[in-house]
Amino acid sequence: MNIRVLRIELRRSVAPWAGAVILATALAFLYLLNGAWWTGTTAWTAQWTSMALWTRALLFYLWPLAVGLGALQGLRDHRSKMSELLTSTPRPAWHRAATGAGTTAITLASAFALLVLVGGVQVLANTEYMHLGWLPISLVGALSLVAGAVLGMGAGRALPSALTPPALAMGAFVFTALMNMSAGRTETTTGTGITSTEPNRISLLSPAVDEVRDALVTLSASVHVGQTIWLLGMAATGFALLVAATLRARLIALTPVLAGAALALLVLPSDPGRMYVVDEAAAELVCDGPVCVTKTQQARLADLAGPGKEALRLLHGALGSQAPVSVRENTAVLPDGSTPQWSRKTVLFDFDDDIIAAAKGEELTWALIAKGMVPGCTPVGWSGFGGDEFAQTVAVGWVLGDLRPLPGTPASMRREADAETRPVWKELKALPRAEQLSRINAMRAAGISCKGDPFDALKGGTSR
């Protein structure tokens, strides 16, 4: 297809409008709605992998739209009443199909590339960690739009009805919804007794991906390969339907998509732990003495190193040989609802943790002391404010000799927090040093093991 043919096809088809609708819809969703894609280390403009995954998550809505727009394009010959005339010309049917499908593919792929470019320009300004591991995620996303549109074109030509485009778009939306709900998920029960769901192999047939919950998580290579096989089969079926002229040929045209699905299911991993995996290169630690962060956050090491070292010094002065000896960004990625895992000798933190995210300068030292004393046992993916935060407040006050609200304490909770923590802090400070250490050690044991109530241990109760 030369440039002249492409120009003609762009003028007489809905392909440019399809690309414009896809791009405008995606940008409107991202910029007009305030969601998780704008917050924390997983913001779509914060890291390359997060950007790629968030744009792929948009395919939950964009892919059905591409299928419906493709079906509308497939009705063109029927609407113009030219079907019989075109079949009588010497030009091969596959040539005409390739021209229309190629134009649509170029516009949709370009629209998705522009979306990625908008995010990529902002990522460049927000991170020093450069890599190409995100590229397969975006390439599969572009392929999914192309394959969906070509399948829609083929279905529109095979079923020439005004109802075909909306019916196909709705069917595609139902498919993505089912893959994201119970039909494409496996229920699991964590050690805390909380039931959550993990993706299963069938759910990976959806072009969309899960929302990003950790900047270190990416899709495995086997997922990319399996999804590519499935999408190529889908595109082949769409193209075959564009060319097919008989009912028998149209039935045979379904073979590639069925074969692609079967092969994809053989390649796609069945273990949820091998679908969304930790990017080992991104999780590699960059250190300044005892203070370490992952490569994705290496730009923040300079601001963290001083407060981190000061926190370790203060903790050693308060706890002696029982104090942690290093500060490290937490690289463990656990299922939602599971119990966090902590270390006695390392202060593990997450930049998205409420008290860490809200802390600046000296407050960052307080926040790291809090994480070293009571790391927090709220199940992964959950949030709240209660006993752990009260224990952290008292523990930091004990180390510093002055009770202060923790960074990130909600304004609505400050009065209640002070009422809960000040009497406990005063009682603790009035005790002999040995008894103070006994309660602090009991609190840390409960907080690090996540067995018992650290705040109750500070009050003199049992830690278990």
CSV table of N, CA, C and O in Angstrom, one decimal, residues 174-214:
chain,number,residue,atom,x,y,z
A,174,VAL,N,-18.5,-7.0,27.4
A,174,VAL,CA,-18.9,-8.1,28.3
A,174,VAL,C,-17.8,-9.1,28.5
A,174,VAL,O,-17.5,-9.5,29.6
A,175,PHE,N,-17.1,-9.3,27.4
A,175,PHE,CA,-15.9,-10.3,27.4
A,175,PHE,C,-14.9,-9.7,28.4
A,175,PHE,O,-14.4,-10.5,29.3
A,176,THR,N,-14.5,-8.5,28.2
A,176,THR,CA,-13.4,-7.9,29.1
A,176,THR,C,-13.9,-7.9,30.6
A,176,THR,O,-13.1,-8.1,31.5
A,177,ALA,N,-15.2,-7.6,30.7
A,177,ALA,CA,-15.7,-7.5,32.1
A,177,ALA,C,-15.7,-8.9,32.8
A,177,ALA,O,-15.3,-9.0,33.9
A,178,LEU,N,-16.1,-9.9,32.0
A,178,LEU,CA,-16.1,-11.3,32.5
A,178,LEU,C,-14.7,-11.7,32.9
A,178,LEU,O,-14.4,-12.4,33.9
A,179,MET,N,-13.7,-11.3,32.0
A,179,MET,CA,-12.3,-11.7,32.3
A,179,MET,C,-11.8,-11.0,33.6
A,179,MET,O,-10.9,-11.5,34.2
A,180,ASN,N,-12.3,-9.8,33.9
A,180,ASN,CA,-11.9,-9.1,35.0
A,180,ASN,C,-12.7,-9.4,36.3
A,180,ASN,O,-12.3,-9.0,37.4
A,181,MET,N,-13.7,-10.2,36.1
A,181,MET,CA,-14.6,-10.6,37.3
A,181,MET,C,-14.4,-12.1,37.6
A,181,MET,O,-13.4,-12.7,37.3
A,182,SER,N,-15.4,-12.7,38.1
A,182,SER,CA,-15.3,-14.0,38.6
A,182,SER,C,-15.0,-15.0,37.6
A,182,SER,O,-14.3,-16.0,37.8
A,183,ALA,N,-15.4,-14.8,36.3
A,183,ALA,CA,-15.2,-15.8,35.3
A,183,ALA,C,-13.7,-15.9,35.0
A,183,ALA,O,-13.2,-16.9,34.5
A,184,GLY,N,-12.9,-14.8,35.2
A,184,GLY,CA,-11.5,-14.8,34.9
A,184,GLY,C,-10.6,-14.7,36.1
A,184,GLY,O,-9.5,-14.4,36.0
A,185,ARG,N,-11.2,-15.0,37.3
A,185,ARG,CA,-10.4,-14.9,38.5
A,185,ARG,C,-10.5,-16.2,39.4
A,185,ARG,O,-11.4,-17.0,39.2
A,186,THR,N,-9.5,-16.3,40.2
A,186,THR,CA,-9.4,-17.5,41.1
A,186,THR,C,-9.4,-16.9,42.6
A,186,THR,O,-8.6,-16.1,42.9
A,187,GLU,N,-10.4,-17.4,43.4
A,187,GLU,CA,-10.4,-17.0,44.8
A,187,GLU,C,-9.3,-17.6,45.6
A,187,GLU,O,-9.0,-18.8,45.5
A,188,THR,N,-8.7,-16.8,46.4
A,188,THR,CA,-7.7,-17.3,47.3
A,188,THR,C,-7.9,-16.8,48.7
A,188,THR,O,-8.4,-15.7,48.9
A,189,THR,N,-7.6,-17.5,49.7
A,189,THR,CA,-7.7,-17.1,51.1
A,189,THR,C,-6.3,-16.9,51.7
A,189,THR,O,-5.5,-17.8,51.7
A,190,THR,N,-6.0,-15.7,52.2
A,190,THR,CA,-4.7,-15.4,52.8
A,190,THR,C,-4.6,-15.9,54.2
A,190,THR,O,-5.6,-16.4,54.8
A,191,GLY,N,-3.4,-15.8,54.8
A,191,GLY,CA,-3.2,-16.2,56.1
A,191,GLY,C,-4.0,-15.4,57.1
A,191,GLY,O,-4.2,-15.9,58.3
A,192,THR,N,-4.5,-14.3,56.8
A,192,THR,CA,-5.3,-13.5,57.7
A,192,THR,C,-6.8,-13.9,57.6
A,192,THR,O,-7.6,-13.3,58.3
A,193,GLY,N,-7.1,-14.8,56.7
A,193,GLY,CA,-8.5,-15.3,56.6
A,193,GLY,C,-9.3,-14.4,55.6
A,193,GLY,O,-10.5,-14.6,55.4
A,194,ILE,N,-8.6,-13.5,54.9
A,194,ILE,CA,-9.3,-12.6,54.0
A,194,ILE,C,-9.3,-13.2,52.6
A,194,ILE,O,-8.3,-13.7,52.1
A,195,THR,N,-10.4,-13.2,52.0
A,195,THR,CA,-10.6,-13.8,50.7
A,195,THR,C,-10.3,-12.7,49.6
A,195,THR,O,-10.9,-11.7,49.6
A,196,SER,N,-9.4,-13.1,48.7
A,196,SER,CA,-9.2,-12.1,47.6
A,196,SER,C,-9.1,-13.0,46.3
A,196,SER,O,-9.3,-14.2,46.3
A,197,THR,N,-8.9,-12.3,45.2
A,197,THR,CA,-8.9,-13.0,43.9
A,197,THR,C,-7.6,-12.8,43.2
A,197,THR,O,-7.0,-11.7,43.3
A,198,GLU,N,-7.2,-13.7,42.4
A,198,GLU,CA,-6.0,-13.6,41.6
A,198,GLU,C,-6.4,-14.0,40.2
A,198,GLU,O,-7.3,-14.7,39.9
A,199,PRO,N,-5.7,-13.4,39.2
A,199,PRO,CA,-6.0,-13.7,37.8
A,199,PRO,C,-5.7,-15.2,37.5
A,199,PRO,O,-4.8,-15.8,38.1
A,200,ASN,N,-6.5,-15.8,36.6
A,200,ASN,CA,-6.2,-17.1,36.1
A,200,ASN,C,-5.8,-17.0,34.7
A,200,ASN,O,-5.8,-16.0,34.1
A,201,ARG,N,-5.5,-18.2,34.1
A,201,ARG,CA,-5.0,-18.2,32.7
A,201,ARG,C,-6.0,-17.6,31.7
A,201,ARG,O,-5.6,-16.9,30.8
A,202,ILE,N,-7.2,-17.9,31.9
A,202,ILE,CA,-8.2,-17.5,30.9
A,202,ILE,C,-8.3,-15.9,30.9
A,202,ILE,O,-8.5,-15.3,29.9
A,203,SER,N,-8.2,-15.3,32.1
A,203,SER,CA,-8.3,-13.9,32.2
A,203,SER,C,-7.3,-13.2,31.4
A,203,SER,O,-7.4,-12.0,31.0
A,204,LEU,N,-6.1,-13.8,31.1
A,204,LEU,CA,-5.1,-13.2,30.3
A,204,LEU,C,-5.4,-13.1,28.8
A,204,LEU,O,-4.7,-12.5,28.1
A,205,LEU,N,-6.5,-13.7,28.4
A,205,LEU,CA,-7.0,-13.5,27.0
A,205,LEU,C,-7.6,-12.1,26.9
A,205,LEU,O,-7.8,-11.7,25.7
A,206,SER,N,-7.9,-11.4,27.9
A,206,SER,CA,-8.4,-10.0,27.8
A,206,SER,C,-7.2,-9.1,27.5
A,206,SER,O,-6.1,-9.3,28.0
A,207,PRO,N,-7.4,-8.2,26.6
A,207,PRO,CA,-6.4,-7.2,26.3
A,207,PRO,C,-6.0,-6.3,27.4
A,207,PRO,O,-4.9,-5.8,27.5
A,208,ALA,N,-7.0,-6.1,28.3
A,208,ALA,CA,-6.7,-5.2,29.5
A,208,ALA,C,-5.9,-6.0,30.6
A,208,ALA,O,-5.9,-7.2,30.6
A,209,VAL,N,-5.3,-5.2,31.5
A,209,VAL,CA,-4.5,-5.8,32.6
A,209,VAL,C,-5.1,-5.2,33.9
A,209,VAL,O,-5.9,-4.3,33.9
A,210,ASP,N,-4.6,-5.8,35.0
A,210,ASP,CA,-5.0,-5.3,36.3
A,210,ASP,C,-4.5,-3.9,36.6
A,210,ASP,O,-3.5,-3.5,36.0
A,211,GLU,N,-5.2,-3.2,37.5
A,211,GLU,CA,-4.6,-1.9,37.9
A,211,GLU,C,-3.3,-2.1,38.5
A,211,GLU,O,-3.0,-3.1,39.1
A,212,VAL,N,-2.4,-1.1,38.4
A,212,VAL,CA,-1.1,-1.2,38.9
A,212,VAL,C,-1.1,-0.9,40.4
A,212,VAL,O,-1.6,0.1,40.9
A,213,ARG,N,-0.5,-1.9,41.2
A,213,ARG,CA,-0.5,-1.7,42.6
A,213,ARG,C,0.9,-1.7,43.2
A,213,ARG,O,1.1,-1.5,44.4
A,214,ASP,N,1.9,-1.9,42.3
A,214,ASP,CA,3.3,-1.9,42.8
A,214,ASP,C,4.2,-1.5,41.6
A,214,ASP,O,4.1,-2.2,40.5
